[in-house]
Amino acid sequence: MKISIVGTGYMGLATGVGFASKKNHVICMDIDKKRLDKIEGGKSPVYETGLQDLLEGVVEKKNLEVSSDLDYAVKNSDVSFICVPTPSKRNGSSDLKFIDKVSRDLGLSLSKKDSYHVVVVKSTIPPKTTEKLIIPNLEEFSGKRVGKDFGVCMNPEFLREGSALDDFLNPDRIVIGELDKRSGDALVELYANFNAPIIRTGLKVAEMIKYASNAFLASKISFANEIGNVCKNLGIDVYEVMMGVGLDHRISPHFLRAGIGFGGSCFSKDLKALVNKSKTIGYDPVYLEGALNLNERQPVRIVNLLRKRVGTLRGRDICILGLAFKPNTDDVRDASSIRIVKELLKFGAKIRAYDPKAIDNFRELFPGLLYCKTAREALRGSDACLVLTEWEDFKNLEDKDFSVMKNRVIIEGRKALNPNKVKDFEGVCW
Ligand code: UGA
């Protein structure tokens, strides 16, 4: 099938490369020409496991091309995927300015095309946005009728950063919200060679499935963190507890890793948008707000624990290992490390930080920290160490690596260290 992808962030690019690897022809469209140049040269602009190799292959085989011209992308494809971001506004609601603009532009491009075309929304958008904003824009700017001249589907993504390509190629399920049967059929055909159940449903159900999935996963983490906080006070290891809990098949062992709270560009943003949406319809979402509140407090706990262990932080050298919001990514958006660094700086600490991938991005937020080239360099002479991302590298750290510290206080915010290799450390809630 001929596909165009509008927006080449980590989600759009993984989707484009994934479809291209399944022998479709993909046009990646973006307004950022520098990004497109990189993609055209076979270089991934984002760090994603496996993406670089697969991108190189599909560009070489000419299964993937780039264009900054939306008319060209629409004219030369049968299906267009909207993959633009939907960031948070100050009040927590979803900022739909990119969705608004792209759907207008797509409408204009559709007005110049004679044959039937399917527009698929992949971006995360509040329930009813496709019906209330995207379709009216498409109809107005194309002068055409939805369901007759063009089709519309809502096909949410469930890609985790860092493993986006693998999640795309091996999904648990594929959700197709469809306005008209013809466009739904086209998507079913596109996904025919994926080994996953397909759920065909309406547009607003598909939109809500995405929000409910992220809200559930985020609140599952907050639940584990709450139990962890109680466990810590009782001298119980929450990881042992969650192993016992997660083996109940109704619960599952996933997303029960307690720590400094969920970060990243999705969970907080989507929870806030759902909270905001609920309030606009007069419902008070106490459960969702609880999950969010707990998450905001969780990073502060590790700083409080540190202060209990070392006393005043003023002028003390604190080593931070791990800045990314999770391993295998250079992304620091909404990372718990940001909140922790702010707290440490507030108390006058001096920070020496190391991360295998995320230093450049973190430096943009905090240019004044001391950034180190290795974990050992960051540990040298420090008064305490906080481990904030569970990078694989950190699992290999040994006692001798920590022996270069001035004062041996080691606290993990994520389960990262190997107790067979390192002695005397504690976790934020274990
Ligand atoms: C999340 C969802 O997992 C994806 O399904 C979804 O498509 C994506 O958001 C999105 O909406 O685009 P992502 O934010 O990339 O994916 O990362 P996750 O692996 O879900 O981790 C999010 C945060 O939760 C990380 O900070 C991670 O360390 C934390 N986490 C995760 C925990 O603290 N405990 C856990 O048990 C699992």
Tab-separated table of C-alpha atoms and ligand atoms in Angstrom:
chain	number	residue	atom	x	y	z
A	1	MET	CA	0.000	0.000	0.000
A	2	LYS	CA	1.133	3.603	-0.524
A	3	ILE	CA	1.316	5.469	2.768
A	4	SER	CA	2.228	8.978	3.858
A	5	ILE	CA	3.231	9.854	7.406
A	6	VAL	CA	2.687	13.436	8.536
A	7	GLY	CA	5.105	14.197	11.378
A	8	THR	CA	8.352	12.281	11.871
A	9	GLY	CA	8.872	12.278	15.641
A	10	TYR	CA	9.840	8.980	17.244
A	11	MET	CA	6.288	7.683	16.800
A	12	GLY	CA	5.814	8.831	13.187
A	13	LEU	CA	9.232	7.618	12.135
A	14	ALA	CA	8.898	4.208	13.812
A	15	THR	CA	5.480	3.854	12.153
A	16	GLY	CA	6.850	4.879	8.732
A	17	VAL	CA	9.924	2.670	8.904
A	18	GLY	CA	7.824	-0.195	10.276
A	19	PHE	CA	5.299	-0.006	7.419
A	20	ALA	CA	8.122	0.373	4.865
A	21	SER	CA	9.773	-2.768	6.245
A	22	LYS	CA	6.485	-4.578	5.521
A	23	LYS	CA	6.895	-3.805	1.817
A	24	ASN	CA	4.642	-0.761	1.704
A	25	HIS	CA	5.800	2.422	0.012
A	26	VAL	CA	6.096	5.211	2.596
A	27	ILE	CA	6.508	8.961	2.196
A	28	CYS	CA	7.636	10.654	5.428
A	29	MET	CA	6.425	14.244	5.432
A	30	ASP	CA	7.584	16.910	7.881
A	31	ILE	CA	8.043	20.672	7.922
A	32	ASP	CA	11.524	20.229	9.421
A	33	LYS	CA	13.766	19.940	6.353
A	34	LYS	CA	16.910	19.186	8.368
A	35	ARG	CA	15.154	16.196	9.868
A	36	LEU	CA	14.047	15.026	6.436
A	37	ASP	CA	17.593	15.354	5.057
A	38	LYS	CA	18.856	13.085	7.802
A	39	ILE	CA	16.147	10.507	7.154
A	40	GLU	CA	16.798	10.647	3.409
A	41	GLY	CA	20.472	9.981	4.104
A	42	GLY	CA	19.461	6.897	6.098
A	43	LYS	CA	20.306	8.494	9.473
A	44	SER	CA	17.705	8.324	12.209
A	45	PRO	CA	17.182	11.737	13.895
A	46	VAL	CA	16.017	9.969	17.080
A	47	TYR	CA	17.658	7.214	19.108
A	48	GLU	CA	15.431	4.134	18.991
A	49	THR	CA	16.538	0.527	19.322
A	50	GLY	CA	16.819	-1.076	15.856
A	51	LEU	CA	15.554	2.008	14.007
A	52	GLN	CA	18.863	3.057	12.463
A	53	ASP	CA	19.506	-0.300	10.774
A	54	LEU	CA	15.975	-0.746	9.492
A	55	LEU	CA	15.807	2.870	8.265
A	56	GLU	CA	19.025	2.449	6.283
A	57	GLY	CA	17.613	-0.701	4.671
A	58	VAL	CA	14.248	0.767	3.643
A	59	VAL	CA	15.836	3.956	2.265
A	60	GLU	CA	18.296	1.887	0.245
A	61	LYS	CA	15.501	-0.284	-1.145
A	62	LYS	CA	13.544	2.898	-1.955
A	63	ASN	CA	10.593	1.757	0.155
A	64	LEU	CA	10.805	5.017	2.069
A	65	GLU	CA	11.185	8.538	0.694
A	66	VAL	CA	10.813	11.971	2.299
A	67	SER	CA	9.004	15.136	1.295
A	68	SER	CA	8.205	18.489	2.833
A	69	ASP	CA	5.378	18.896	0.316
A	70	LEU	CA	2.068	17.669	1.729
A	71	ASP	CA	0.308	17.858	-1.658
A	72	TYR	CA	2.927	15.497	-3.074
A	73	ALA	CA	2.643	13.152	-0.090
A	74	VAL	CA	-1.164	12.956	-0.338
A	75	LYS	CA	-1.237	12.684	-4.119
A	76	ASN	CA	1.224	9.792	-4.075
A	77	SER	CA	-0.345	7.748	-1.299
A	78	ASP	CA	-3.667	6.064	-0.475
A	79	VAL	CA	-3.509	6.559	3.276
A	80	SER	CA	-2.119	9.470	5.359
A	81	PHE	CA	-1.259	9.008	9.034
A	82	ILE	CA	-1.392	12.078	11.289
A	83	CYS	CA	1.520	11.681	13.739
A	84	VAL	CA	1.969	15.202	15.125
A	85	PRO	CA	2.405	15.933	18.857
A	86	THR	CA	-0.400	16.957	21.213
A	87	PRO	CA	1.443	18.645	24.109
A	88	SER	CA	-0.120	19.856	27.367
A	89	LYS	CA	-1.425	23.376	27.789
A	90	ARG	CA	-0.823	25.168	31.098
A	91	ASN	CA	-4.214	24.038	32.424
A	92	GLY	CA	-3.417	20.400	31.550
A	93	SER	CA	-5.733	20.237	28.553
A	94	SER	CA	-4.426	18.898	25.264
A	95	ASP	CA	-2.993	21.536	22.922
A	96	LEU	CA	-4.514	20.716	19.545
A	97	LYS	CA	-2.842	23.453	17.500
A	98	PHE	CA	-0.749	21.011	15.412
A	99	ILE	CA	-3.752	18.718	14.859
A	100	ASP	CA	-5.830	21.721	13.808
A	101	LYS	CA	-3.196	22.954	11.352
A	102	VAL	CA	-2.416	19.528	9.849
A	103	SER	CA	-6.080	18.659	9.332
A	104	ARG	CA	-6.664	21.964	7.541
A	105	ASP	CA	-3.569	21.419	5.377
A	106	LEU	CA	-4.618	17.845	4.648
A	107	GLY	CA	-8.040	19.163	3.617
A	108	LEU	CA	-6.385	21.526	1.121
A	109	SER	CA	-4.253	18.687	-0.274
A	110	LEU	CA	-7.344	16.476	-0.555
A	111	SER	CA	-9.086	19.189	-2.576
A	112	LYS	CA	-6.394	18.675	-5.239
A	113	LYS	CA	-6.807	14.899	-5.397
A	114	ASP	CA	-9.484	13.073	-7.391
A	115	SER	CA	-9.365	9.582	-5.922
A	116	TYR	CA	-10.559	8.268	-2.551
A	117	HIS	CA	-8.066	8.800	0.305
A	118	VAL	CA	-8.007	7.645	3.912
A	119	VAL	CA	-6.883	9.976	6.707
A	120	VAL	CA	-5.774	8.109	9.841
A	121	VAL	CA	-5.227	9.842	13.179
A	122	LYS	CA	-2.416	8.270	15.244
A	123	SER	CA	-1.742	11.214	17.559
A	124	THR	CA	-3.247	10.948	21.046
A	125	ILE	CA	-6.301	13.207	21.105
A	126	PRO	CA	-9.155	13.654	23.602
A	127	PRO	CA	-12.362	11.728	22.846
A	128	LYS	CA	-14.501	13.326	20.132
A	129	THR	CA	-11.631	15.409	18.647
A	130	THR	CA	-11.736	13.493	15.356
A	131	GLU	CA	-15.483	14.144	15.016
A	132	LYS	CA	-15.511	17.693	16.312
A	133	LEU	CA	-12.296	19.151	14.894
A	134	ILE	CA	-10.500	16.952	12.377
A	135	ILE	CA	-13.421	15.906	10.161
A	136	PRO	CA	-14.950	19.418	10.006
A	137	ASN	CA	-11.508	20.815	9.032
A	138	LEU	CA	-10.980	18.135	6.390
A	139	GLU	CA	-14.439	18.719	4.898
A	140	GLU	CA	-14.213	22.507	4.968
A	141	PHE	CA	-10.745	22.745	3.424
A	142	SER	CA	-11.214	19.977	0.852
A	143	GLY	CA	-14.775	20.890	-0.135
A	144	LYS	CA	-15.407	17.113	-0.075
A	145	ARG	CA	-17.635	14.769	1.932
A	146	VAL	CA	-16.309	12.389	4.545
A	147	GLY	CA	-17.441	8.783	4.041
A	148	LYS	CA	-17.934	9.455	0.339
A	149	ASP	CA	-14.896	11.218	-1.129
A	150	PHE	CA	-12.475	10.355	1.658
A	151	GLY	CA	-12.449	8.170	4.747
A	152	VAL	CA	-11.295	8.752	8.322
A	153	CYS	CA	-9.963	6.343	10.956
A	154	MET	CA	-8.526	6.744	14.437
A	155	ASN	CA	-5.746	4.229	15.031
A	156	PRO	CA	-4.032	4.936	18.371
A	157	GLU	CA	-0.409	3.994	18.957
A	158	PHE	CA	0.882	2.073	21.958
A	159	LEU	CA	4.587	2.522	21.276
A	160	ARG	CA	7.023	2.870	24.140
A	161	GLU	CA	9.984	5.118	23.493
A	162	GLY	CA	13.135	3.064	23.274
A	163	SER	CA	11.270	0.023	21.974
A	164	ALA	CA	8.931	1.816	19.570
A	165	LEU	CA	9.909	-0.219	16.531
A	166	ASP	CA	9.536	-3.542	18.294
A	167	ASP	CA	6.186	-2.446	19.757
A	168	PHE	CA	5.073	-1.375	16.285
A	169	LEU	CA	6.057	-4.652	14.648
A	170	ASN	CA	4.772	-6.850	17.500
A	171	PRO	CA	1.705	-5.117	18.939
A	172	ASP	CA	-0.588	-6.659	21.602
A	173	ARG	CA	-3.580	-5.369	19.670
A	174	ILE	CA	-4.454	-3.046	16.807
A	175	VAL	CA	-7.313	-0.649	17.433
A	176	ILE	CA	-9.122	0.714	14.382
A	177	GLY	CA	-11.740	3.343	15.056
A	178	GLU	CA	-13.578	3.913	11.793
A	179	LEU	CA	-16.079	6.372	10.492
A	180	ASP	CA	-16.839	4.415	7.328
A	181	LYS	CA	-16.436	0.720	6.514
A	182	ARG	CA	-14.372	1.390	3.399
A	183	SER	CA	-11.590	3.181	5.301
A	184	GLY	CA	-11.714	0.577	8.121
A	185	ASP	CA	-11.319	-2.183	5.499
A	186	ALA	CA	-8.286	-0.369	4.052
A	187	LEU	CA	-6.587	-0.332	7.460
A	188	VAL	CA	-7.451	-3.978	8.116
A	189	GLU	CA	-5.743	-4.805	4.814
A	190	LEU	CA	-2.707	-2.719	5.777
A	191	TYR	CA	-2.371	-4.546	9.094
A	192	ALA	CA	-3.178	-7.994	7.618
A	193	ASN	CA	0.352	-9.348	8.048
A	194	PHE	CA	0.685	-8.286	11.695
A	195	ASN	CA	0.247	-11.054	14.221
A	196	ALA	CA	-2.202	-9.307	16.578
A	197	PRO	CA	-5.934	-9.120	17.250
A	198	ILE	CA	-7.674	-6.260	15.464
A	199	ILE	CA	-10.441	-4.363	17.242
A	200	ARG	CA	-12.776	-2.447	14.933
A	201	THR	CA	-14.756	0.214	16.683
A	202	GLY	CA	-15.958	3.816	16.512
A	203	LEU	CA	-13.755	6.918	16.440
A	204	LYS	CA	-14.361	8.134	19.994
A	205	VAL	CA	-13.993	4.649	21.488
A	206	ALA	CA	-10.578	4.343	19.812
A	207	GLU	CA	-9.578	7.765	21.156
A	208	MET	CA	-10.645	6.738	24.654
A	209	ILE	CA	-8.900	3.336	24.512
A	210	LYS	CA	-5.592	5.176	24.214
A	211	TYR	CA	-6.296	7.482	27.176
A	212	ALA	CA	-7.640	4.684	29.342
A	213	SER	CA	-4.608	2.485	28.555
A	214	ASN	CA	-2.103	5.173	29.525
A	215	ALA	CA	-4.141	6.176	32.588
A	216	PHE	CA	-4.254	2.552	33.739
A	217	LEU	CA	-0.525	1.970	33.234
A	218	ALA	CA	0.355	5.234	34.980
A	219	SER	CA	-1.926	4.489	37.923
A	220	LYS	CA	-0.529	0.958	38.137
A	221	ILE	CA	2.911	2.530	38.680
A	222	SER	CA	1.511	4.954	41.261
A	223	PHE	CA	-0.093	2.006	43.014
A	224	ALA	CA	3.266	0.179	43.144
A	225	ASN	CA	4.902	3.373	44.427
A	226	GLU	CA	2.320	3.831	47.150
A	227	ILE	CA	2.717	0.224	48.321
A	228	GLY	CA	6.492	0.753	48.086
A	229	ASN	CA	6.353	3.821	50.327
A	230	VAL	CA	4.428	1.845	52.940
A	231	CYS	CA	6.765	-1.161	52.538
A	232	LYS	CA	9.873	0.978	53.027
A	233	ASN	CA	8.581	2.140	56.399
A	234	LEU	CA	7.830	-1.436	57.395
A	235	GLY	CA	11.221	-2.773	56.247
A	236	ILE	CA	9.652	-4.843	53.474
A	237	ASP	CA	11.068	-5.152	49.933
A	238	VAL	CA	8.331	-3.981	47.560
A	239	TYR	CA	9.958	-5.813	44.641
A	240	GLU	CA	9.458	-9.130	46.430
A	241	VAL	CA	5.895	-8.107	47.220
A	242	MET	CA	5.119	-7.161	43.619
A	243	MET	CA	6.556	-10.434	42.367
A	244	GLY	CA	3.965	-12.194	44.470
A	245	VAL	CA	1.224	-9.787	43.428
A	246	GLY	CA	2.048	-9.775	39.707
A	247	LEU	CA	1.836	-13.532	39.330
A	248	ASP	CA	-1.929	-13.238	39.670
A	249	HIS	CA	-2.883	-13.328	35.983
A	250	ARG	CA	-5.622	-10.770	36.616
A	251	ILE	CA	-2.921	-8.276	37.632
A	252	SER	CA	0.195	-9.261	35.515
A	253	PRO	CA	3.780	-8.540	36.579
A	254	HIS	CA	4.245	-5.550	34.258
A	255	PHE	CA	4.356	-1.895	35.314
A	256	LEU	CA	4.691	-2.737	38.993
A	257	ARG	CA	8.264	-1.466	39.313
A	258	ALA	CA	8.267	1.027	42.160
A	259	GLY	CA	10.643	4.007	42.086
A	260	ILE	CA	10.862	7.762	41.630
A	261	GLY	CA	7.689	7.921	39.544
A	262	PHE	CA	6.808	7.822	35.878
A	263	GLY	CA	8.367	10.343	33.519
A	264	GLY	CA	8.342	10.828	29.782
A	265	SER	CA	6.248	12.850	27.411
A	266	CYS	CA	3.079	10.749	27.642
A	267	PHE	CA	1.765	9.539	30.991
A	268	SER	CA	1.566	12.866	32.856
A	269	LYS	CA	0.378	14.694	29.758
A	270	ASP	CA	-2.357	12.173	28.991
A	271	LEU	CA	-3.489	11.837	32.607
A	272	LYS	CA	-3.713	15.624	32.886
A	273	ALA	CA	-5.686	15.830	29.649
A	274	LEU	CA	-8.115	13.162	30.870
A	275	VAL	CA	-8.484	14.907	34.235
A	276	ASN	CA	-9.133	18.158	32.413
A	277	LYS	CA	-11.647	16.577	30.032
A	278	SER	CA	-13.491	14.931	32.952
A	279	LYS	CA	-13.777	18.256	34.749
A	280	THR	CA	-15.126	20.011	31.665
A	281	ILE	CA	-18.032	17.552	31.681
A	282	GLY	CA	-18.628	18.104	35.406
A	283	TYR	CA	-16.998	14.918	36.703
A	284	ASP	CA	-14.417	15.006	39.498
A	285	PRO	CA	-11.782	12.335	38.637
A	286	VAL	CA	-10.446	11.612	42.150
A	287	TYR	CA	-8.706	8.360	41.217
A	288	LEU	CA	-6.784	9.838	38.266
A	289	GLU	CA	-5.806	12.910	40.281
A	290	GLY	CA	-4.550	10.645	43.079
A	291	ALA	CA	-2.254	8.830	40.645
A	292	LEU	CA	-0.905	12.151	39.382
A	293	ASN	CA	-0.419	13.676	42.833
A	294	LEU	CA	1.470	10.669	44.111
A	295	ASN	CA	3.696	10.815	41.051
A	296	GLU	CA	4.557	14.445	41.685
A	297	ARG	CA	5.634	13.687	45.249
A	298	GLN	CA	7.649	10.584	44.482
A	299	PRO	CA	10.866	12.321	43.243
A	300	VAL	CA	10.946	14.481	46.383
A	301	ARG	CA	11.118	11.335	48.531
A	302	ILE	CA	14.578	10.408	47.312
A	303	VAL	CA	15.890	13.880	48.159
A	304	ASN	CA	14.332	13.674	51.625
A	305	LEU	CA	15.940	10.292	52.123
A	306	LEU	CA	19.290	11.717	51.024
A	307	ARG	CA	18.966	14.626	53.466
A	308	LYS	CA	18.241	12.171	56.267
A	309	ARG	CA	21.399	10.258	55.387
A	310	VAL	CA	23.884	13.106	54.785
A	311	GLY	CA	22.379	16.060	56.651
A	312	THR	CA	22.751	19.418	54.944
A	313	LEU	CA	23.189	19.345	51.181
A	314	ARG	CA	24.731	22.815	50.946
A	315	GLY	CA	28.070	22.561	49.120
A	316	ARG	CA	27.972	18.753	49.058
A	317	ASP	CA	28.951	16.922	45.862
A	318	ILE	CA	26.072	14.725	44.768
A	319	CYS	CA	26.667	12.224	41.985
A	320	ILE	CA	23.703	11.452	39.754
A	321	LEU	CA	23.807	8.337	37.630
A	322	GLY	CA	21.063	8.408	34.972
A	323	LEU	CA	19.157	11.408	33.634
A	324	ALA	CA	16.920	9.908	30.914
A	325	PHE	CA	13.297	9.211	31.908
A	326	LYS	CA	14.017	5.544	31.263
A	327	PRO	CA	16.840	3.455	29.748
A	328	ASN	CA	17.542	3.155	26.005
A	329	THR	CA	16.530	6.697	25.208
A	330	ASP	CA	18.157	10.137	25.276
A	331	ASP	CA	14.794	11.710	26.145
A	332	VAL	CA	14.562	13.728	29.356
A	333	ARG	CA	11.078	15.180	28.867
A	334	ASP	CA	9.219	15.164	32.183
A	335	ALA	CA	11.962	12.919	33.611
A	336	SER	CA	11.888	12.501	37.396
A	337	SER	CA	15.580	13.520	37.325
A	338	ILE	CA	14.506	17.091	36.491
A	339	ARG	CA	12.430	17.428	39.657
A	340	ILE	CA	15.193	15.814	41.726
A	341	VAL	CA	17.921	18.104	40.352
A	342	LYS	CA	15.726	21.156	41.035
A	343	GLU	CA	15.270	20.010	44.653
A	344	LEU	CA	18.988	19.324	45.093
A	345	LEU	CA	19.902	22.740	43.697
A	346	LYS	CA	17.324	24.363	45.985
A	347	PHE	CA	19.198	22.872	48.951
A	348	GLY	CA	22.549	24.124	47.611
A	349	ALA	CA	24.000	20.792	46.434
A	350	LYS	CA	26.703	20.589	43.753
A	351	ILE	CA	25.836	18.045	41.078
A	352	ARG	CA	28.142	15.755	39.081
A	353	ALA	CA	26.038	13.844	36.552
A	354	TYR	CA	26.496	10.987	34.116
A	355	ASP	CA	24.122	9.369	31.632
A	356	PRO	CA	25.122	7.172	28.669
A	357	LYS	CA	22.851	9.042	26.196
A	358	ALA	CA	20.912	11.939	27.715
A	359	ILE	CA	23.610	14.437	28.775
A	360	ASP	CA	23.192	16.755	25.765
A	361	ASN	CA	19.447	17.046	26.291
A	362	PHE	CA	19.794	17.543	30.040
A	363	ARG	CA	22.495	20.177	29.580
A	364	GLU	CA	19.991	22.302	27.661
A	365	LEU	CA	17.831	22.417	30.797
A	366	PHE	CA	20.647	22.674	33.363
A	367	PRO	CA	23.770	24.110	31.686
A	368	GLY	CA	25.554	24.718	35.006
A	369	LEU	CA	25.967	21.125	36.251
A	370	LEU	CA	29.197	19.188	36.005
A	371	TYR	CA	28.654	16.522	33.329
A	372	CYS	CA	31.015	13.550	33.359
A	373	LYS	CA	32.116	11.106	30.664
A	374	THR	CA	31.854	7.981	32.795
A	375	ALA	CA	30.005	6.792	35.886
A	376	ARG	CA	33.295	6.443	37.722
A	377	GLU	CA	34.263	10.044	36.962
A	378	ALA	CA	30.905	11.234	38.325
A	379	LEU	CA	31.347	9.124	41.456
A	380	ARG	CA	34.852	10.415	42.174
A	381	GLY	CA	34.991	12.505	45.345
A	382	SER	CA	31.208	12.636	45.752
A	383	ASP	CA	29.413	12.772	49.110
A	384	ALA	CA	26.510	10.641	47.910
A	385	CYS	CA	25.171	8.959	44.776
A	386	LEU	CA	21.615	8.813	43.447
A	387	VAL	CA	20.865	6.281	40.697
A	388	LEU	CA	17.930	7.648	38.675
A	389	THR	CA	17.758	5.512	35.506
A	390	GLU	CA	18.136	1.739	35.323
A	391	TRP	CA	20.663	1.697	32.460
A	392	GLU	CA	22.103	-1.748	31.728
A	393	ASP	CA	25.628	-0.282	32.265
A	394	PHE	CA	24.802	0.482	35.888
A	395	LYS	CA	23.971	-3.168	36.542
A	396	ASN	CA	27.666	-3.918	35.969
A	397	LEU	CA	28.943	-1.362	38.480
A	398	GLU	CA	30.932	-2.933	41.315
A	399	ASP	CA	32.036	-1.979	44.799
A	400	LYS	CA	35.390	-0.841	43.448
A	401	ASP	CA	33.648	1.713	41.191
A	402	PHE	CA	31.993	3.231	44.258
A	403	SER	CA	35.243	3.166	46.238
A	404	VAL	CA	36.233	6.495	44.607
A	405	MET	CA	33.433	8.287	46.496
A	406	LYS	CA	34.377	10.542	49.408
A	407	ASN	CA	31.458	9.360	51.485
A	408	ARG	CA	29.630	6.151	50.675
A	409	VAL	CA	25.903	6.889	50.546
A	410	ILE	CA	24.151	5.207	47.603
A	411	ILE	CA	20.404	5.481	47.002
A	412	GLU	CA	18.601	4.024	44.008
A	413	GLY	CA	15.527	5.688	42.535
A	414	ARG	CA	15.128	2.786	40.123
A	415	LYS	CA	16.165	-0.807	40.616
A	416	ALA	CA	19.509	-0.675	38.792
A	417	LEU	CA	22.387	-1.990	40.913
A	418	ASN	CA	23.286	-5.627	41.311
A	419	PRO	CA	23.359	-6.540	45.045
A	420	ASN	CA	25.880	-9.300	44.268
A	421	LYS	CA	28.320	-6.660	43.018
A	422	VAL	CA	27.544	-3.652	45.224
A	423	LYS	CA	27.008	-3.613	48.984
A	424	ASP	CA	25.341	-1.080	51.255
A	425	PHE	CA	22.833	0.743	49.126
A	426	GLU	CA	19.150	1.373	49.598
A	427	GLY	CA	16.192	2.098	47.335
A	428	VAL	CA	13.796	5.023	47.465
A	429	CYS	CA	10.978	2.678	48.475
A	430	TRP	CA	12.693	-0.649	49.022
B	1	UGA	C1	4.057	5.045	27.306
B	1	UGA	C2	3.231	3.768	27.131
B	1	UGA	O1	3.911	2.676	27.781
B	1	UGA	C3	3.029	3.440	25.661
B	1	UGA	O2	2.184	2.311	25.537
B	1	UGA	C4	2.386	4.658	24.973
B	1	UGA	O3	2.200	4.428	23.602
B	1	UGA	C5	3.266	5.868	25.169
B	1	UGA	O4	3.436	6.114	26.578
B	1	UGA	C6	2.575	7.041	24.489
B	1	UGA	O5	1.492	7.416	24.907
B	1	UGA	O6	3.070	7.504	23.460
B	1	UGA	P1	6.651	5.615	27.271
B	1	UGA	O7	6.255	6.904	27.919
B	1	UGA	O8	7.549	5.665	26.095
B	1	UGA	O9	5.356	4.792	26.808
B	1	UGA	O10	7.425	4.747	28.351
B	1	UGA	P2	7.078	3.628	29.433
B	1	UGA	O11	7.943	2.471	29.180
B	1	UGA	O12	5.641	3.377	29.529
B	1	UGA	O13	7.611	4.319	30.782
B	1	UGA	C7	7.062	5.547	31.259
B	1	UGA	C8	7.643	5.872	32.625
B	1	UGA	O14	7.142	4.976	33.608
B	1	UGA	C9	9.173	5.782	32.719
B	1	UGA	O15	9.671	6.868	33.449
B	1	UGA	C10	9.404	4.482	33.459
B	1	UGA	O16	10.621	4.466	34.190
B	1	UGA	C11	8.202	4.466	34.389
B	1	UGA	N1	7.871	3.111	34.865
B	1	UGA	C12	7.464	2.153	33.986
B	1	UGA	C13	7.926	2.835	36.214
B	1	UGA	O17	8.268	3.706	37.046
B	1	UGA	N2	7.592	1.574	36.647
B	1	UGA	C14	7.199	0.608	35.787
B	1	UGA	O18	6.894	-0.516	36.267
B	1	UGA	C15	7.127	0.901	34.430
